[in-house]
Amino acid sequence: MFKNIISKQLNLFSYLVRWALMSIPLAIAIGSVVAFFLWLLSWATHFRFGHTWLLYLLPLAGIAIHLLYKWYGQSAERGNNLIIDEIHQPGAGVPKRMAPLILLTTVITHLFGGSAGREGTAVQIGGSLANLFGSWFKLDESDRKLILTAGVAAGFGAVFGTPLTGTIFALEVISIGRIQYNALLPCLIAALIGDVTVSAWGVHHTQYHIDVVNAGGDFYGKHLPLSFLLLGKVIVSSALFGLAAMAFAKAVHLVKHTALKLVKISWLIPALGGVIIIALTLALGKPDYLGLGVDAEYPGAVTILSAFKHGGADAFSWLWKLIYTSITLGTGFKGGEVTPLFYIGATLGNTLADILNAPVSLFAALGFIAVFAGATNTPLACTLMGIELFGGEYALLFAVACFIAYFFSGEQGIYSAQRTDTAKLGGYRYRLFSKYKL
């Protein structure tokens, strides 16, 4: 028995060393490329701020992106969904050209004013480099799945500065209702080293702040650590966050489907998307919904950061960002969905806080993580993101918001390749209805 225990511990140690030796260099490579990407993205955003006429070239930028993927992209155009499919069932692999293509085309999208994010780019950089390292290490099918998952974790953790979130996101996003725990260690190592690498390159992440809120309340003369009134407001808001997440996912798919159905010349689709973005911006008279939505183009602009302050968002800022991003991504521009989801959630939280007489910064933070949780079906990862970005004081409310939004967001999220291992309601709805013959 003693020999068996020693043997198992040695095997465990061997497993740890093996994956550390593979994950660390991979994560350093991913973190370095992500740091370069974030620097380029910041440059593109601020260059556009100083040259607003670039927006009028967005249709041409869309055509250029389309041609780049047509001539050089091959299967790389499937982006995150290709990586998820490869983790489920390794096939042709993730093309090496995916990383440079998505990096270049995302910067083009932002340089000319497209409304997109950055996580998709970071995840695809991670997946592409992980696939390359997997071929160098001559890994078998099982290990290729693990290293791809670790690449996703490194990319996500590096781009947002949230290594724990990146770890769980990579495990949770693959299948709804199932987490592959044997990938936990490689993902944690990769996400942590990826984040540290970005910091080592001198690239810093946006800092968010929640004002101090007295979350407690009295109930029949007893002081409770959590107010039932505040909890009720969070529950109602979280359901709406989930519905907003579902609306976003459906809107992106609807735009893509409608464009393919109505426009037979493929390169015209991104051109028309660019024209619509220009027309909307001129009609609204402000550029607040272009780009990432993190930095302010002018004093008083609606951004993710401004949403944490009273009056920092218009009543329908969340809806406009949803429309802008759906058109941008649905017509073929490149980037990610997550940062726009942060914007949608934070501004919707700001609006709901005014309506419900609730703490603005807290509800902006709840919307920030909950809309993301609903759209990606990753409530555990998003709860951790709340803790990593905003602190652990309101961890319970973060969990409530993310899990309620997850249930209200429907069965399908923004990633079509995401599989359902266990339905969200576990069949309960159907048993209940069949019992009463409804």
PDB file of N, CA and C in Angstrom, residues 39-84:
ATOM      1  N   TRP A  39      -1.263  46.777 -26.944  1.00  0.00           N
ATOM      2  CA  TRP A  39      -0.591  48.036 -27.273  1.00  0.00           C
ATOM      3  C   TRP A  39      -1.080  48.565 -28.618  1.00  0.00           C
ATOM      4  N   LEU A  40      -1.165  47.687 -29.611  1.00  0.00           N
ATOM      5  CA  LEU A  40      -1.663  48.087 -30.926  1.00  0.00           C
ATOM      6  C   LEU A  40      -3.101  48.587 -30.854  1.00  0.00           C
ATOM      7  N   LEU A  41      -3.915  47.896 -30.067  1.00  0.00           N
ATOM      8  CA  LEU A  41      -5.320  48.262 -29.940  1.00  0.00           C
ATOM      9  C   LEU A  41      -5.468  49.642 -29.313  1.00  0.00           C
ATOM     10  N   SER A  42      -4.669  49.921 -28.287  1.00  0.00           N
ATOM     11  CA  SER A  42      -4.697  51.235 -27.661  1.00  0.00           C
ATOM     12  C   SER A  42      -4.266  52.315 -28.657  1.00  0.00           C
ATOM     13  N   TRP A  43      -3.212  52.008 -29.424  1.00  0.00           N
ATOM     14  CA  TRP A  43      -2.759  52.966 -30.435  1.00  0.00           C
ATOM     15  C   TRP A  43      -3.851  53.221 -31.463  1.00  0.00           C
ATOM     16  N   ALA A  44      -4.485  52.159 -31.975  1.00  0.00           N
ATOM     17  CA  ALA A  44      -5.519  52.301 -33.003  1.00  0.00           C
ATOM     18  C   ALA A  44      -6.693  53.126 -32.475  1.00  0.00           C
ATOM     19  N   THR A  45      -7.094  52.867 -31.225  1.00  0.00           N
ATOM     20  CA  THR A  45      -8.224  53.586 -30.640  1.00  0.00           C
ATOM     21  C   THR A  45      -7.928  55.080 -30.532  1.00  0.00           C
ATOM     22  N   HIS A  46      -6.765  55.426 -30.001  1.00  0.00           N
ATOM     23  CA  HIS A  46      -6.443  56.843 -29.797  1.00  0.00           C
ATOM     24  C   HIS A  46      -6.087  57.540 -31.111  1.00  0.00           C
ATOM     25  N   PHE A  47      -5.566  56.798 -32.077  1.00  0.00           N
ATOM     26  CA  PHE A  47      -5.323  57.390 -33.393  1.00  0.00           C
ATOM     27  C   PHE A  47      -6.655  57.745 -34.045  1.00  0.00           C
ATOM     28  N   ARG A  48      -7.648  56.876 -33.911  1.00  0.00           N
ATOM     29  CA  ARG A  48      -8.973  57.182 -34.463  1.00  0.00           C
ATOM     30  C   ARG A  48      -9.592  58.384 -33.764  1.00  0.00           C
ATOM     31  N   PHE A  49      -9.390  58.498 -32.448  1.00  0.00           N
ATOM     32  CA  PHE A  49      -9.910  59.659 -31.722  1.00  0.00           C
ATOM     33  C   PHE A  49      -9.379  60.959 -32.324  1.00  0.00           C
ATOM     34  N   GLY A  50      -8.110  60.930 -32.758  1.00  0.00           N
ATOM     35  CA  GLY A  50      -7.510  62.131 -33.322  1.00  0.00           C
ATOM     36  C   GLY A  50      -7.761  62.314 -34.808  1.00  0.00           C
ATOM     37  N   HIS A  51      -8.324  61.295 -35.455  1.00  0.00           N
ATOM     38  CA  HIS A  51      -8.586  61.345 -36.902  1.00  0.00           C
ATOM     39  C   HIS A  51      -9.984  60.754 -37.143  1.00  0.00           C
ATOM     40  N   THR A  52     -11.004  61.504 -36.774  1.00  0.00           N
ATOM     41  CA  THR A  52     -12.381  60.995 -36.796  1.00  0.00           C
ATOM     42  C   THR A  52     -12.864  60.647 -38.202  1.00  0.00           C
ATOM     43  N   TRP A  53     -12.203  61.200 -39.231  1.00  0.00           N
ATOM     44  CA  TRP A  53     -12.601  60.908 -40.601  1.00  0.00           C
ATOM     45  C   TRP A  53     -12.370  59.434 -40.976  1.00  0.00           C
ATOM     46  N   LEU A  54     -11.576  58.732 -40.186  1.00  0.00           N
ATOM     47  CA  LEU A  54     -11.324  57.317 -40.475  1.00  0.00           C
ATOM     48  C   LEU A  54     -12.613  56.494 -40.470  1.00  0.00           C
ATOM     49  N   LEU A  55     -13.614  56.942 -39.714  1.00  0.00           N
ATOM     50  CA  LEU A  55     -14.885  56.209 -39.663  1.00  0.00           C
ATOM     51  C   LEU A  55     -15.481  56.041 -41.060  1.00  0.00           C
ATOM     52  N   TYR A  56     -15.292  57.042 -41.928  1.00  0.00           N
ATOM     53  CA  TYR A  56     -15.899  56.999 -43.257  1.00  0.00           C
ATOM     54  C   TYR A  56     -15.215  55.987 -44.175  1.00  0.00           C
ATOM     55  N   LEU A  57     -14.107  55.438 -43.727  1.00  0.00           N
ATOM     56  CA  LEU A  57     -13.428  54.387 -44.488  1.00  0.00           C
ATOM     57  C   LEU A  57     -13.778  52.992 -43.959  1.00  0.00           C
ATOM     58  N   LEU A  58     -14.694  52.921 -42.982  1.00  0.00           N
ATOM     59  CA  LEU A  58     -15.062  51.626 -42.384  1.00  0.00           C
ATOM     60  C   LEU A  58     -15.571  50.626 -43.423  1.00  0.00           C
ATOM     61  N   PRO A  59     -16.404  51.035 -44.399  1.00  0.00           N
ATOM     62  CA  PRO A  59     -16.828  50.048 -45.412  1.00  0.00           C
ATOM     63  C   PRO A  59     -15.655  49.448 -46.183  1.00  0.00           C
ATOM     64  N   LEU A  60     -14.651  50.283 -46.542  1.00  0.00           N
ATOM     65  CA  LEU A  60     -13.479  49.764 -47.241  1.00  0.00           C
ATOM     66  C   LEU A  60     -12.669  48.833 -46.340  1.00  0.00           C
ATOM     67  N   ALA A  61     -12.593  49.176 -45.059  1.00  0.00           N
ATOM     68  CA  ALA A  61     -11.900  48.303 -44.110  1.00  0.00           C
ATOM     69  C   ALA A  61     -12.596  46.946 -44.031  1.00  0.00           C
ATOM     70  N   GLY A  62     -13.918  46.950 -44.062  1.00  0.00           N
ATOM     71  CA  GLY A  62     -14.673  45.701 -44.031  1.00  0.00           C
ATOM     72  C   GLY A  62     -14.389  44.835 -45.245  1.00  0.00           C
ATOM     73  N   ILE A  63     -14.294  45.473 -46.411  1.00  0.00           N
ATOM     74  CA  ILE A  63     -13.971  44.722 -47.627  1.00  0.00           C
ATOM     75  C   ILE A  63     -12.572  44.126 -47.532  1.00  0.00           C
ATOM     76  N   ALA A  64     -11.631  44.907 -46.990  1.00  0.00           N
ATOM     77  CA  ALA A  64     -10.253  44.418 -46.838  1.00  0.00           C
ATOM     78  C   ALA A  64     -10.206  43.204 -45.914  1.00  0.00           C
ATOM     79  N   ILE A  65     -10.935  43.258 -44.810  1.00  0.00           N
ATOM     80  CA  ILE A  65     -10.987  42.126 -43.876  1.00  0.00           C
ATOM     81  C   ILE A  65     -11.578  40.896 -44.563  1.00  0.00           C
ATOM     82  N   HIS A  66     -12.656  41.106 -45.309  1.00  0.00           N
ATOM     83  CA  HIS A  66     -13.288  39.995 -46.032  1.00  0.00           C
ATOM     84  C   HIS A  66     -12.309  39.339 -46.997  1.00  0.00           C
ATOM     85  N   LEU A  67     -11.574  40.151 -47.748  1.00  0.00           N
ATOM     86  CA  LEU A  67     -10.634  39.605 -48.733  1.00  0.00           C
ATOM     87  C   LEU A  67      -9.462  38.898 -48.069  1.00  0.00           C
ATOM     88  N   LEU A  68      -8.993  39.435 -46.945  1.00  0.00           N
ATOM     89  CA  LEU A  68      -7.898  38.780 -46.225  1.00  0.00           C
ATOM     90  C   LEU A  68      -8.288  37.365 -45.808  1.00  0.00           C
ATOM     91  N   TYR A  69      -9.502  37.211 -45.293  1.00  0.00           N
ATOM     92  CA  TYR A  69      -9.945  35.876 -44.872  1.00  0.00           C
ATOM     93  C   TYR A  69     -10.278  34.992 -46.065  1.00  0.00           C
ATOM     94  N   LYS A  70     -10.762  35.596 -47.144  1.00  0.00           N
ATOM     95  CA  LYS A  70     -11.072  34.811 -48.338  1.00  0.00           C
ATOM     96  C   LYS A  70      -9.803  34.251 -48.971  1.00  0.00           C
ATOM     97  N   TRP A  71      -8.754  35.068 -49.020  1.00  0.00           N
ATOM     98  CA  TRP A  71      -7.522  34.648 -49.682  1.00  0.00           C
ATOM     99  C   TRP A  71      -6.602  33.849 -48.770  1.00  0.00           C
ATOM    100  N   TYR A  72      -6.586  34.183 -47.490  1.00  0.00           N
ATOM    101  CA  TYR A  72      -5.606  33.571 -46.588  1.00  0.00           C
ATOM    102  C   TYR A  72      -6.216  32.868 -45.374  1.00  0.00           C
ATOM    103  N   GLY A  73      -7.492  33.108 -45.108  1.00  0.00           N
ATOM    104  CA  GLY A  73      -8.081  32.667 -43.842  1.00  0.00           C
ATOM    105  C   GLY A  73      -8.388  31.193 -43.744  1.00  0.00           C
ATOM    106  N   GLN A  74      -8.858  30.600 -44.845  1.00  0.00           N
ATOM    107  CA  GLN A  74      -9.307  29.213 -44.826  1.00  0.00           C
ATOM    108  C   GLN A  74     -10.289  29.015 -43.666  1.00  0.00           C
ATOM    109  N   SER A  75     -10.075  27.998 -42.844  1.00  0.00           N
ATOM    110  CA  SER A  75     -11.007  27.719 -41.749  1.00  0.00           C
ATOM    111  C   SER A  75     -10.850  28.662 -40.576  1.00  0.00           C
ATOM    112  N   ALA A  76      -9.808  29.531 -40.603  1.00  0.00           N
ATOM    113  CA  ALA A  76      -9.538  30.433 -39.475  1.00  0.00           C
ATOM    114  C   ALA A  76     -10.682  31.400 -39.225  1.00  0.00           C
ATOM    115  N   GLU A  77     -11.534  31.616 -40.224  1.00  0.00           N
ATOM    116  CA  GLU A  77     -12.617  32.574 -40.062  1.00  0.00           C
ATOM    117  C   GLU A  77     -13.634  32.133 -39.023  1.00  0.00           C
ATOM    118  N   ARG A  78     -13.669  30.843 -38.699  1.00  0.00           N
ATOM    119  CA  ARG A  78     -14.611  30.361 -37.694  1.00  0.00           C
ATOM    120  C   ARG A  78     -14.214  30.774 -36.282  1.00  0.00           C
ATOM    121  N   GLY A  79     -12.982  31.205 -36.118  1.00  0.00           N
ATOM    122  CA  GLY A  79     -12.537  31.821 -34.875  1.00  0.00           C
ATOM    123  C   GLY A  79     -12.679  30.943 -33.648  1.00  0.00           C
ATOM    124  N   ASN A  80     -13.304  31.495 -32.596  1.00  0.00           N
ATOM    125  CA  ASN A  80     -13.442  30.784 -31.327  1.00  0.00           C
ATOM    126  C   ASN A  80     -14.177  29.462 -31.481  1.00  0.00           C
ATOM    127  N   ASN A  81     -15.146  29.421 -32.378  1.00  0.00           N
ATOM    128  CA  ASN A  81     -15.910  28.180 -32.562  1.00  0.00           C
ATOM    129  C   ASN A  81     -15.032  27.049 -33.096  1.00  0.00           C
ATOM    130  N   LEU A  82     -14.066  27.393 -33.948  1.00  0.00           N
ATOM    131  CA  LEU A  82     -13.139  26.374 -34.448  1.00  0.00           C
ATOM    132  C   LEU A  82     -12.315  25.798 -33.303  1.00  0.00           C
ATOM    133  N   ILE A  83     -11.846  26.667 -32.400  1.00  0.00           N
ATOM    134  CA  ILE A  83     -11.043  26.205 -31.267  1.00  0.00           C
ATOM    135  C   ILE A  83     -11.866  25.299 -30.363  1.00  0.00           C
ATOM    136  N   ILE A  84     -13.119  25.699 -30.083  1.00  0.00           N
ATOM    137  CA  ILE A  84     -13.994  24.876 -29.237  1.00  0.00           C
ATOM    138  C   ILE A  84     -14.237  23.514 -29.886  1.00  0.00           C
TER     139      ILE A  84
END
